[in-house]
Amino acid sequence: MPRFYITTAIDYSNGDPHLGHALEKIGADAIARYRRLCGDDVRFAIGMDENSQTILQPAEEAGLTPTAWVDRIAGIFSDHWDRLHISNDDFIRTTEPRHTRAVTEMIERTRKAGYIYRGTYEGYYCERCEEFKQEKDLANGRCPEHPHREITWTKEDNYFFKLSAFNDSLLKLLDDHPEFVQPDIRRNEILNVLKEGLQDVSMSRHQRGWGIPFPGDTEHVVYVWYDAVINYLSGTGFPADGYRDWWPAELHVIGKGITRFHCIMWPAMLMAAGVELPTTVWAHGYVNWEGRKLSKSSDAPVTLETAEERHGPDALRYFLLREIPWTGDGDFSWKRFDERYNADLANDLGNLANRALAMITKYRAGVVPSGAQTSLDKKALETLAAYRSAMDRYLLREGAAAAMELASAANVFIEEQAPWKLAKDDSLSADLDRVLAGLARTLARLAILLSPFMPEKCAALWQALGCDREPSSLDAYRELDLAANTVHCEAVLFPKADSR
C-alpha cells in the first residue's frame, strides 16, 4: 500500500481552540480520509506546541504549574477534535521525551555539520509569535499578526543557525520542485523572501525554567520555533530505526502566517542535518468574521463550541470546507452558515435521502430492486473524475462542490422520472425498479464521496442503505450494486433549520 504521512501545525498551549484551528484540522482530516478511500496507508499527526514561553503567564494567573496548564489545554483541544471526528493517528506533545530526543539529535547533527555558532541578537521581538521581526516586516511599527500588541526591542546572547547558508539551495528547491510550497500565491511569497537574501536566525533563548534544554548548555533552552517544527519528525520515531517507514512526510498543512518557518527554516534545518525533505507544505488562509481574522483574542460573537452546536459537528465540517477556500481567506457568519446548511444539507442532500429511502420503503417494501443503469450512473462517473481531480490537488471546496452536483442532479432526476407516477402503472414496474435502484446507487456514491467531509452523517446514510460499517474505499464506486439490500428510514439526516 502507498504510504501517506500528513501533519498539521501543532497548536500553541496558551488558550482555547477557535475556528481557525478547526479549519486546519478538518481540512487535513478530509485529505487523510480521502487518501484512505484511495487505498493509501495513512498516518495523520496533530498535536500541541507546549514549550512556548507564552504559557508561563496564563499558567501563573490560573494558579497552575506550566505542566498542569499544558495538560489542561491539551485535553481541551483533544476533546474538540474528538467531537469534530478528527481521525488523527497521533497526538504529539512537544513536552514528551520522544520529542526531546528528536530535537537533541537534530541539533547534534547540525552542530557536527558546522551550521551552529554562538552570537548576539538585537532586534524587534513579538512575544505572541515568539519570533524576531525585521523592521521591514512590521506594519505601523507592530507585528502584522498581532497589531494590537506592543513589540519589544530585545538583545540576547544566543546560539544561531546558519540559515543564510541555504539561500541558494532553497531557491533551487522551489525551482526544481514548485510543489514544495502550495498554493502558488504562498510559493511566490517565499520566493520573494529568498530573493532578498536570508539572515542567520537565533535558535536558543535564555533559560526561564520552561523548554527543552539546549544540548551542552543548560543556561539556554531551544528556541520554540526550532523545536516545534521537529515534531513532524519525532512523530515518526526519529532518530530510531524505522522512522523512514513514514518519513519523508507527503504533506504538511499549516496556516499562511507561519510559512517562513515551514517553507524556509524547516527545509534548511533538514538539509543541515542531512534529513530528507517533505513533499509539500500547504498553507491555507484564515477564517474571518466580517473581514477580521478569528483568533484567541478575537471579540467575534462565535466560538468553536457554539459553531459545533448550531447544526452539529458534521455540518460545521462541511460548511468550513465548502465555504472557505483552501487556497485563501474566507468569511464565517451565522447567516451564511444557516443558508449553506439549509440549501446544501437539508434541502439538497438530506431531502434526496429522505425521498429516495421513503420511496424504496413504500414501493418495494424497503428492499432495493435490481435495475438497469440510468443517466445518474453516467453523471456519477463524471462526478468521480471531477472529484478526484480536485481532491488530488487538495482543492477541498471544489471536491465538495463536485459531490453536491451529483446530489442536485439526483433531485432533478426524481422530478423528471416521477416515480410516484410509475408506481401507479404495473406495466412500468421495471422502469420504477430502474429509478429506485439508480437512486440507491447514487446515495451510496454520495456517502462515499462526502465521507471525508461528513464522516458521521455519511456512515449513517451508508448504513441506512443496508451497507455494513461505513464507506471505506473508492474501489466500489463504479460497479456499486445495492440490489436486495434492505434500507431503513432513520431520523432525518439534516433537519431544516429555522431562521435565527
Coordinates of N, CA, C and O in Angstrom, one line a residue, residues 19 83-85 302-320 332-347 453-454 456-457 492-500:
L19 N -12.1 28.7 15.5 CA -12.5 28.2 14.2 C -11.3 28.1 13.2 O -11.3 27.2 12.3
R83 N -14.8 15.6 19.1 CA -16.2 15.9 18.7 C -16.4 16.2 17.2 O -17.4 16.0 16.6
L84 N -15.3 16.7 16.6 CA -15.3 17.0 15.2 C -14.9 15.8 14.3 O -14.7 16.0 13.1
H85 N -14.7 14.7 15.0 CA -14.4 13.4 14.3 C -13.1 13.5 13.5 O -12.9 12.9 12.4
V302 N -18.6 34.4 18.0 CA -18.6 33.0 17.6 C -17.5 32.3 18.3 O -16.3 32.8 18.4
T303 N -17.8 31.1 18.9 CA -16.7 30.2 19.5 C -16.8 28.9 18.7 O -17.8 28.6 18.1
L304 N -15.8 28.1 18.9 CA -15.8 26.8 18.3 C -16.9 26.0 18.8 O -17.6 25.2 18.1
E305 N -17.2 26.1 20.1 CA -18.2 25.3 20.8 C -19.6 25.7 20.2 O -20.4 24.8 19.9
T306 N -19.9 27.0 20.1 CA -21.2 27.4 19.6 C -21.4 27.0 18.2 O -22.5 26.7 17.7
A307 N -20.3 27.0 17.4 CA -20.4 26.7 16.0 C -20.6 25.2 15.9 O -21.4 24.7 15.0
E308 N -20.0 24.4 16.7 CA -20.2 22.9 16.7 C -21.7 22.6 17.0 O -22.3 21.7 16.5
E309 N -22.3 23.4 18.0 CA -23.6 23.1 18.5 C -24.7 23.5 17.5 O -25.8 23.0 17.6
R310 N -24.4 24.5 16.7 CA -25.5 25.1 15.9 C -26.2 24.1 15.0 O -27.5 24.0 15.0
H311 N -25.5 23.4 14.2 CA -26.1 22.4 13.3 C -25.4 21.0 13.4 O -25.7 20.1 12.6
G312 N -24.5 20.8 14.4 CA -23.8 19.6 14.6 C -22.4 19.6 14.0 O -22.1 20.4 13.1
P313 N -21.6 18.8 14.5 CA -20.2 18.8 14.0 C -20.0 18.5 12.5 O -19.2 19.2 11.9
D314 N -20.7 17.6 11.9 CA -20.5 17.3 10.5 C -21.0 18.5 9.6 O -20.3 18.8 8.6
A315 N -22.0 19.2 10.0 CA -22.4 20.4 9.3 C -21.4 21.5 9.3 O -21.1 22.2 8.3
L316 N -20.7 21.6 10.5 CA -19.7 22.6 10.6 C -18.5 22.2 9.7 O -17.9 23.0 9.0
R317 N -18.1 20.9 9.7 CA -17.0 20.4 8.9 C -17.3 20.8 7.4 O -16.5 21.3 6.7
Y318 N -18.5 20.4 7.0 CA -18.9 20.7 5.6 C -18.9 22.2 5.3 O -18.3 22.6 4.3
F319 N -19.5 23.0 6.2 CA -19.5 24.4 5.9 C -18.1 25.0 5.7 O -17.9 25.8 4.8
L320 N -17.2 24.7 6.7 CA -15.9 25.3 6.6 C -15.2 24.9 5.3 O -14.5 25.8 4.7
F332 N -16.8 33.7 7.9 CA -17.8 32.9 8.6 C -18.8 33.9 9.1 O -18.5 34.9 9.7
S333 N -20.1 33.5 9.0 CA -21.1 34.3 9.6 C -22.3 33.3 9.9 O -22.4 32.3 9.2
W334 N -23.1 33.6 11.0 CA -24.2 32.7 11.3 C -25.2 32.7 10.1 O -25.7 31.6 9.8
K335 N -25.4 33.8 9.5 CA -26.4 33.9 8.4 C -25.9 32.9 7.2 O -26.7 32.2 6.7
R336 N -24.6 33.0 6.9 CA -24.2 32.2 5.8 C -24.1 30.7 6.2 O -24.4 29.9 5.3
F337 N -23.8 30.4 7.4 CA -23.8 29.1 7.9 C -25.2 28.5 7.8 O -25.4 27.4 7.2
D338 N -26.2 29.2 8.2 CA -27.6 28.7 8.1 C -28.0 28.6 6.7 O -28.7 27.6 6.4
E339 N -27.7 29.5 5.8 CA -28.1 29.4 4.4 C -27.4 28.2 3.8 O -28.1 27.5 3.0
R340 N -26.2 28.0 4.0 CA -25.5 26.9 3.3 C -26.0 25.5 3.9 O -26.2 24.6 3.1
Y341 N -26.3 25.5 5.2 CA -26.8 24.3 5.8 C -28.2 23.9 5.2 O -28.4 22.8 4.8
N342 N -29.1 24.9 5.1 CA -30.4 24.6 4.6 C -30.4 24.3 3.1 O -31.0 23.3 2.7
A343 N -29.6 25.0 2.3 CA -29.6 24.8 0.9 C -28.9 23.5 0.5 O -29.5 22.7 -0.3
D344 N -27.7 23.2 1.0 CA -27.0 22.1 0.6 C -27.3 20.8 1.4 O -27.5 19.7 0.8
L345 N -27.4 20.9 2.7 CA -27.6 19.7 3.5 C -29.0 19.3 3.8 O -29.4 18.2 3.6
A346 N -29.9 20.3 4.2 CA -31.3 20.0 4.5 C -32.0 19.8 3.2 O -32.7 18.8 3.0
N347 N -32.0 20.8 2.3 CA -32.8 20.8 1.1 C -32.3 19.8 0.0 O -33.1 19.2 -0.7
F453 N -15.8 14.6 4.3 CA -16.3 15.9 4.8 C -17.2 15.7 6.0 O -17.2 16.5 6.9
M454 N -18.1 14.7 5.9 CA -19.1 14.5 6.9 C -19.1 13.0 7.3 O -20.0 12.2 6.9
E456 N -19.6 11.1 10.1 CA -20.7 10.6 10.9 C -22.0 10.5 10.1 O -22.6 9.4 10.1
K457 N -22.4 11.5 9.4 CA -23.6 11.5 8.6 C -23.5 10.6 7.5 O -24.5 9.9 7.1
V492 N -34.3 12.1 10.2 CA -33.9 12.9 9.1 C -32.4 13.2 9.3 O -32.0 13.7 10.4
L493 N -31.6 13.1 8.2 CA -30.1 13.4 8.3 C -29.9 14.8 8.7 O -29.0 15.1 9.6
F494 N -30.5 15.7 8.0 CA -30.3 17.1 8.3 C -31.6 17.9 8.4 O -32.2 18.3 7.4
P495 N -32.2 18.0 9.6 CA -33.5 18.7 9.8 C -33.3 20.1 9.3 O -32.3 20.8 9.6
K496 N -34.3 20.6 8.7 CA -34.3 22.0 8.2 C -34.2 23.0 9.4 O -34.9 22.8 10.4
A497 N -33.3 23.9 9.3 CA -33.1 24.9 10.4 C -34.0 26.1 10.2 O -34.1 26.6 9.1
D498 N -34.6 26.5 11.4 CA -35.3 27.8 11.4 C -34.4 29.0 11.3 O -33.3 28.9 11.7
S499 N -34.9 30.1 10.7 CA -34.2 31.3 10.7 C -33.9 31.8 12.1 O -34.8 31.7 13.0
R500 N -32.7 32.3 12.4 CA -32.4 32.7 13.8 C -32.1 34.2 13.8 O -31.6 34.7 12.8

